[in-house]
Short mmCIF file of C-alpha atoms in Angstrom, two decimals:
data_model
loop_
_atom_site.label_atom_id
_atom_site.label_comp_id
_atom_site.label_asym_id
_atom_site.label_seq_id
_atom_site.Cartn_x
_atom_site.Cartn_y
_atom_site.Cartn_z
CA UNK E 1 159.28 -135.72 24.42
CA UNK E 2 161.94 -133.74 25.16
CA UNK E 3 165.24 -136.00 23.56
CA UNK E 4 163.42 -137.74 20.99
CA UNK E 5 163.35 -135.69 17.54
CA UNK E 6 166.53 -133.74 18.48
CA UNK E 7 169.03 -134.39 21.46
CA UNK E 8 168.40 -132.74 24.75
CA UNK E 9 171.85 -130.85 23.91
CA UNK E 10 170.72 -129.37 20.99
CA UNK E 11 167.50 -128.19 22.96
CA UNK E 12 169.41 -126.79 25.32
CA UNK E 13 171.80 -124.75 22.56
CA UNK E 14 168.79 -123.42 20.84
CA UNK E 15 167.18 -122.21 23.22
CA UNK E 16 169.70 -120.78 25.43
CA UNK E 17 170.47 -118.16 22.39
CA UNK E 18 166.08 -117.36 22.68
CA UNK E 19 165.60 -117.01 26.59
CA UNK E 20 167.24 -115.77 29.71
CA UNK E 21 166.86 -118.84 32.03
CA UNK E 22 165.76 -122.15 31.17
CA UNK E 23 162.83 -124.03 33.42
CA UNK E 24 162.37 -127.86 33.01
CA UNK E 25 160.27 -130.37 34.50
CA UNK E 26 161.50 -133.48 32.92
CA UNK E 27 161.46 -137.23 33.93
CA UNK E 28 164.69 -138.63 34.00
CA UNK E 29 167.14 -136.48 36.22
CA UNK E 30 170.57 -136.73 33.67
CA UNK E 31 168.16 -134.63 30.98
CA UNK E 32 168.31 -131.48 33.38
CA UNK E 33 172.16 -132.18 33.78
CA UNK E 34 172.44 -132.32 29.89
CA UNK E 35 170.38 -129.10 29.46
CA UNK E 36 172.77 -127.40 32.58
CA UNK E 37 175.69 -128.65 30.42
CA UNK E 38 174.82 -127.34 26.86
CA UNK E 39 172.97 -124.06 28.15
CA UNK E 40 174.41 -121.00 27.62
CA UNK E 41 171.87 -119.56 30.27
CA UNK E 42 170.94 -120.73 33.42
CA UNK E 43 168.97 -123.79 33.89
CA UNK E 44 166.28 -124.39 37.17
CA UNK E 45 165.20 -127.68 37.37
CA UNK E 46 161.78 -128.10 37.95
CA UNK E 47 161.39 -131.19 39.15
CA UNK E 48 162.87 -134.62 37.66
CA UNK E 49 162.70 -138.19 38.61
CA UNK E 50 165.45 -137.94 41.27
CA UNK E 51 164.35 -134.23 43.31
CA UNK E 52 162.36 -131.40 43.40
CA UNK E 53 164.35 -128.71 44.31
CA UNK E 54 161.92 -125.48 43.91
CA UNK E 55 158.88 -127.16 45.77
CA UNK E 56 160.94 -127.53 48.79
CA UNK E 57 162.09 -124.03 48.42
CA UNK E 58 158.95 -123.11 48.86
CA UNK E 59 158.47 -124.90 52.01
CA UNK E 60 161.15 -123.81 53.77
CA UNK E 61 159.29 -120.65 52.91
CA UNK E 62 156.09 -121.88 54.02
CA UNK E 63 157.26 -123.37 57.55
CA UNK E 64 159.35 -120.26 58.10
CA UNK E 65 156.15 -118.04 57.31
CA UNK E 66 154.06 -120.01 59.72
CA UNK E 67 156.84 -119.98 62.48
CA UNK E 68 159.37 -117.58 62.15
CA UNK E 69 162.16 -120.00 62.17
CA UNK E 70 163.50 -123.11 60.70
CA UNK E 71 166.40 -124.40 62.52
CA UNK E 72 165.84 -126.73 65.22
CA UNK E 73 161.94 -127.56 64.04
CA UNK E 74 160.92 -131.28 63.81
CA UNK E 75 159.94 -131.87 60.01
CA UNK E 76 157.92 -135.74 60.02
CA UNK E 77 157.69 -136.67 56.23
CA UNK E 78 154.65 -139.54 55.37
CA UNK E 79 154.62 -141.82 53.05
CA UNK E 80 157.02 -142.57 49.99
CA UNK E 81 160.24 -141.96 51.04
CA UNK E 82 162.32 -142.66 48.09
CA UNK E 83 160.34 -139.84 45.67
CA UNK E 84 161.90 -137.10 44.60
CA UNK E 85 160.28 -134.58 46.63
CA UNK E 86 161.10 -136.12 49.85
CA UNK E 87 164.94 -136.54 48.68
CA UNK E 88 164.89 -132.32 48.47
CA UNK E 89 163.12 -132.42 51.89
CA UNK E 90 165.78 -134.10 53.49
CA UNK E 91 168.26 -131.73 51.67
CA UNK E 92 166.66 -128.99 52.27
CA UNK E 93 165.99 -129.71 56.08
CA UNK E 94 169.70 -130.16 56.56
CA UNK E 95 170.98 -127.69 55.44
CA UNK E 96 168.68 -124.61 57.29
CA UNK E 97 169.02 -126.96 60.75
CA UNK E 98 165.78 -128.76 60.73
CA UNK E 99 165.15 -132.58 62.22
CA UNK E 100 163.78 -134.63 59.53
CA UNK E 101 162.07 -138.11 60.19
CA UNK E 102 161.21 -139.97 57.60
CA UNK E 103 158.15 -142.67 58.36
CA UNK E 104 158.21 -145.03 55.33
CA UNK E 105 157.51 -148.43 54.54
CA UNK E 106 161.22 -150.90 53.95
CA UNK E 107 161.79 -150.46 50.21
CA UNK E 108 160.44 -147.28 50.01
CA UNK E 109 162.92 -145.45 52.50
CA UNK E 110 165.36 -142.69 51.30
CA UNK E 111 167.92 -143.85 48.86
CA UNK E 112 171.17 -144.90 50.95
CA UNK E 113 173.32 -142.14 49.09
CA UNK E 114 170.72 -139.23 49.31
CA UNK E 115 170.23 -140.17 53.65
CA UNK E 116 174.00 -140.08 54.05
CA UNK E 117 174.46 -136.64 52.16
CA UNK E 118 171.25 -135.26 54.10
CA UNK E 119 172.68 -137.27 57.34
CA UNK E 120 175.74 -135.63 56.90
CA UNK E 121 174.87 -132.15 55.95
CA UNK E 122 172.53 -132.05 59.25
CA UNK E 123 176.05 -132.83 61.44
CA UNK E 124 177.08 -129.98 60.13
CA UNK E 125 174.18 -127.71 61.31
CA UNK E 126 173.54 -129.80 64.58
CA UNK E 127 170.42 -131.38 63.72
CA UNK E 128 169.32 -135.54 63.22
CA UNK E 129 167.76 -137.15 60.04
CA UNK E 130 165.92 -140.38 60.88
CA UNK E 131 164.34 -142.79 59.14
CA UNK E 132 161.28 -145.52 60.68
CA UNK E 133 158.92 -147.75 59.31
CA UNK E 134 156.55 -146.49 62.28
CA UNK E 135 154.51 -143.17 61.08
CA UNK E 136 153.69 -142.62 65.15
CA UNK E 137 157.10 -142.64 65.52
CA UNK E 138 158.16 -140.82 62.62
CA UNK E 139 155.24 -138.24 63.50
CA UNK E 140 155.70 -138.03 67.28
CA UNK E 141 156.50 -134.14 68.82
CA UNK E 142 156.51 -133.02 65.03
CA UNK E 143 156.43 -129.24 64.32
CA UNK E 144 155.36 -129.84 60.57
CA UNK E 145 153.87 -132.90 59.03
CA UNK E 146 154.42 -133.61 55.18
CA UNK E 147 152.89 -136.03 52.65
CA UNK E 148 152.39 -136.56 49.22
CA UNK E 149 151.02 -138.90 46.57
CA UNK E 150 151.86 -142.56 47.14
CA UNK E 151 152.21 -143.28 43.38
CA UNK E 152 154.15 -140.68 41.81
CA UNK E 153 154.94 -140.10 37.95
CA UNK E 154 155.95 -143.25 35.91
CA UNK E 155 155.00 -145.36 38.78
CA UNK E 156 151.49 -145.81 37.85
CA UNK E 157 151.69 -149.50 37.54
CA UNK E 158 152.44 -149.90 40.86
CA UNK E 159 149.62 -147.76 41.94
CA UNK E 160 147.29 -151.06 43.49
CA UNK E 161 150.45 -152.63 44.88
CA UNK E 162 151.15 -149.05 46.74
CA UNK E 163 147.41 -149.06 47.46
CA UNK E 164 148.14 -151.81 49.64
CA UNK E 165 151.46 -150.74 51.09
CA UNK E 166 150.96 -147.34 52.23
CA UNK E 167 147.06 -147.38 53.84
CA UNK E 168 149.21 -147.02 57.47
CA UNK E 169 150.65 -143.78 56.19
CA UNK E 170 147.78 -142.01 56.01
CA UNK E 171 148.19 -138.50 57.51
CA UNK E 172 144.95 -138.51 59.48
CA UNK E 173 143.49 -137.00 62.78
CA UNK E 174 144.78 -139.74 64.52
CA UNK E 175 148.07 -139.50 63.43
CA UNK E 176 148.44 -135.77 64.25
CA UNK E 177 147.37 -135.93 67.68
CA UNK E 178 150.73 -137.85 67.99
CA UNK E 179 152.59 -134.25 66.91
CA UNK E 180 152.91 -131.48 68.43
CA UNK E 181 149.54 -129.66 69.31
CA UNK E 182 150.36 -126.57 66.85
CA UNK E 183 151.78 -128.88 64.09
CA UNK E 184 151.01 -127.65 60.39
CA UNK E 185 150.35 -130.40 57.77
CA UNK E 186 151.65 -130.07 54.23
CA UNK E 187 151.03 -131.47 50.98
CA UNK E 188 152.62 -130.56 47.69
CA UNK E 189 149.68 -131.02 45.80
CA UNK E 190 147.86 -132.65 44.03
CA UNK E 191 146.35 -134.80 46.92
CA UNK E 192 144.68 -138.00 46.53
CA UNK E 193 142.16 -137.39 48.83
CA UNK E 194 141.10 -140.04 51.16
CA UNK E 195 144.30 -141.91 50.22
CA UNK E 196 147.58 -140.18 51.70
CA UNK E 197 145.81 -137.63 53.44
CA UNK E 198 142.26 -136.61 54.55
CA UNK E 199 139.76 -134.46 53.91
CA UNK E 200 139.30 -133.65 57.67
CA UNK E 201 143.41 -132.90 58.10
CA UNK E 202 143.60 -131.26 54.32
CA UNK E 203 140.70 -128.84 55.21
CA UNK E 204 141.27 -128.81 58.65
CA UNK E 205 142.54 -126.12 61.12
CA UNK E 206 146.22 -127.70 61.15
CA UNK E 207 146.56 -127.99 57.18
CA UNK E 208 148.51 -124.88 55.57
CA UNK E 209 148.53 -126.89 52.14
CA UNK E 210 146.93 -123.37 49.89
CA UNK E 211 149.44 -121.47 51.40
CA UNK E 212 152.30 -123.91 50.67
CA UNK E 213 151.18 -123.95 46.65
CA UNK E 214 150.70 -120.18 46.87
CA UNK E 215 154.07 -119.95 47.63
CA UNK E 216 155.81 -121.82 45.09
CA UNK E 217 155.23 -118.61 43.09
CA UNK E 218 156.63 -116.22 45.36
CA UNK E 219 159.96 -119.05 45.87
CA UNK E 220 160.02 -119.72 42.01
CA UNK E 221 159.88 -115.62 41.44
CA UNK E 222 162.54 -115.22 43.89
CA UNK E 223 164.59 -117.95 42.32
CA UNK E 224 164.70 -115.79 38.78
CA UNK E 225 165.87 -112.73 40.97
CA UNK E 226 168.77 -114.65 42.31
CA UNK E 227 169.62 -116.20 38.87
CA UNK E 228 168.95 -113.02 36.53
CA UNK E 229 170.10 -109.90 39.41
CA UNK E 230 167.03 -108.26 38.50
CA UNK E 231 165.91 -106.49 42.13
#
């Protein structure tokens, strides 16, 4: 465990002077700060507790492949607001111009800091972040739908209490014939199927969810160009 027999800054020096660019997927989010900090080379954060910054990279991708824009597209996120990769969503979204709602259950909306940077980010590039407890409303006219796992990483003894919670949030046929009738449905994988999402919508004609996880290689490769300036 990365910390435990030597400190994560000491990680980060030593390996810095082996390696070009550092990639971490870590649990708490202050160990990829503390890695950033100590690195001599550049550090991508792979996902941590608090966002997941390369996954939604590579579905702005994704939506952009499937529709040839981004700005002014209605994203609907599912499910568990307050996760990490929802928090890059509604980053991510405001910043390229996209309308985000966010259909979540109350306690397990966005983070009140993390909606007010994403709320006012979107100002800035004319678009509206929302949040509902309602998942029709939340879904309603969407271009793109998006869910994921209802228990996420270190959550897992809240797994039958979320059980319970989330069963509305289901992405389901029903629910997409409240989008809009060319609306692509995304996952970020790996699915609990039957529980956030279907097998009829995950298989379906609407679902670009293989594409999506091809694509966080060809975001994650493009990410190393940017960092290293090798064209």
């Amino acid at each position: 465990k990365l910390g435990v027999r030597e400190s994560v800054a000491d990680v980060a020096r030593v390996l810095s002077r082996y390696v070009d660019v550092i990639m971490a997927r870590v649990f708490a989010h202050h160990d990829i700060e503390e890695l950033a900090r100590y690195s001599r080379v550049p550090v991508i954060n792979g996902l941590s507790d608090y966002n997941h910054p390369c996954q939604a990279l590579a579905d702005l991708f994704t939506i952009y492949e499937k529709r040839s824009e981004l700005q002014g597209l209605k994203l609907a996120y599912v499910g568990d607001g307050s996760n990490n990769v929802a928090t890059s969503l509604l980053f991510a979204a405001s910043k390229v111009g996209m309308h985000m709602s966010v259909g979540a259950p109350v306690g397990y909306q966005p983070h009140p800091a993390v909606l007010r940077l994403a709320q006012e980010e979107a100002a800035r590039q004319g678009s509206t972040i929302t949040v509902t407890p309602d998942p029709v409303e939340a879904v309603r006219g969407a271009d793109v739908i998006y869910t994921d796992v209802w228990t996420s990483m270190g959550q897992e003894e809240e797994a039958e209490i979320r059980r319970r919670i989330f069963p509305p949030y289901q992405v389901n046929s029903a629910l997409l014939a409240q989008a809009s009738p060319d609306v692509i449905v995304m996952h970020c994988l790996p699915a609990h199927r039957g529980e956030e999402i279907t097998d009829e919508v995950m298989d379906g004609p609407h679902s670009v969810v293989f594409d999506q996880a091809e694509n966080r290689l060809h975001a994650q490769k493009a990410v190393l160009v940017a960092l290293l300036g090798k064209g």
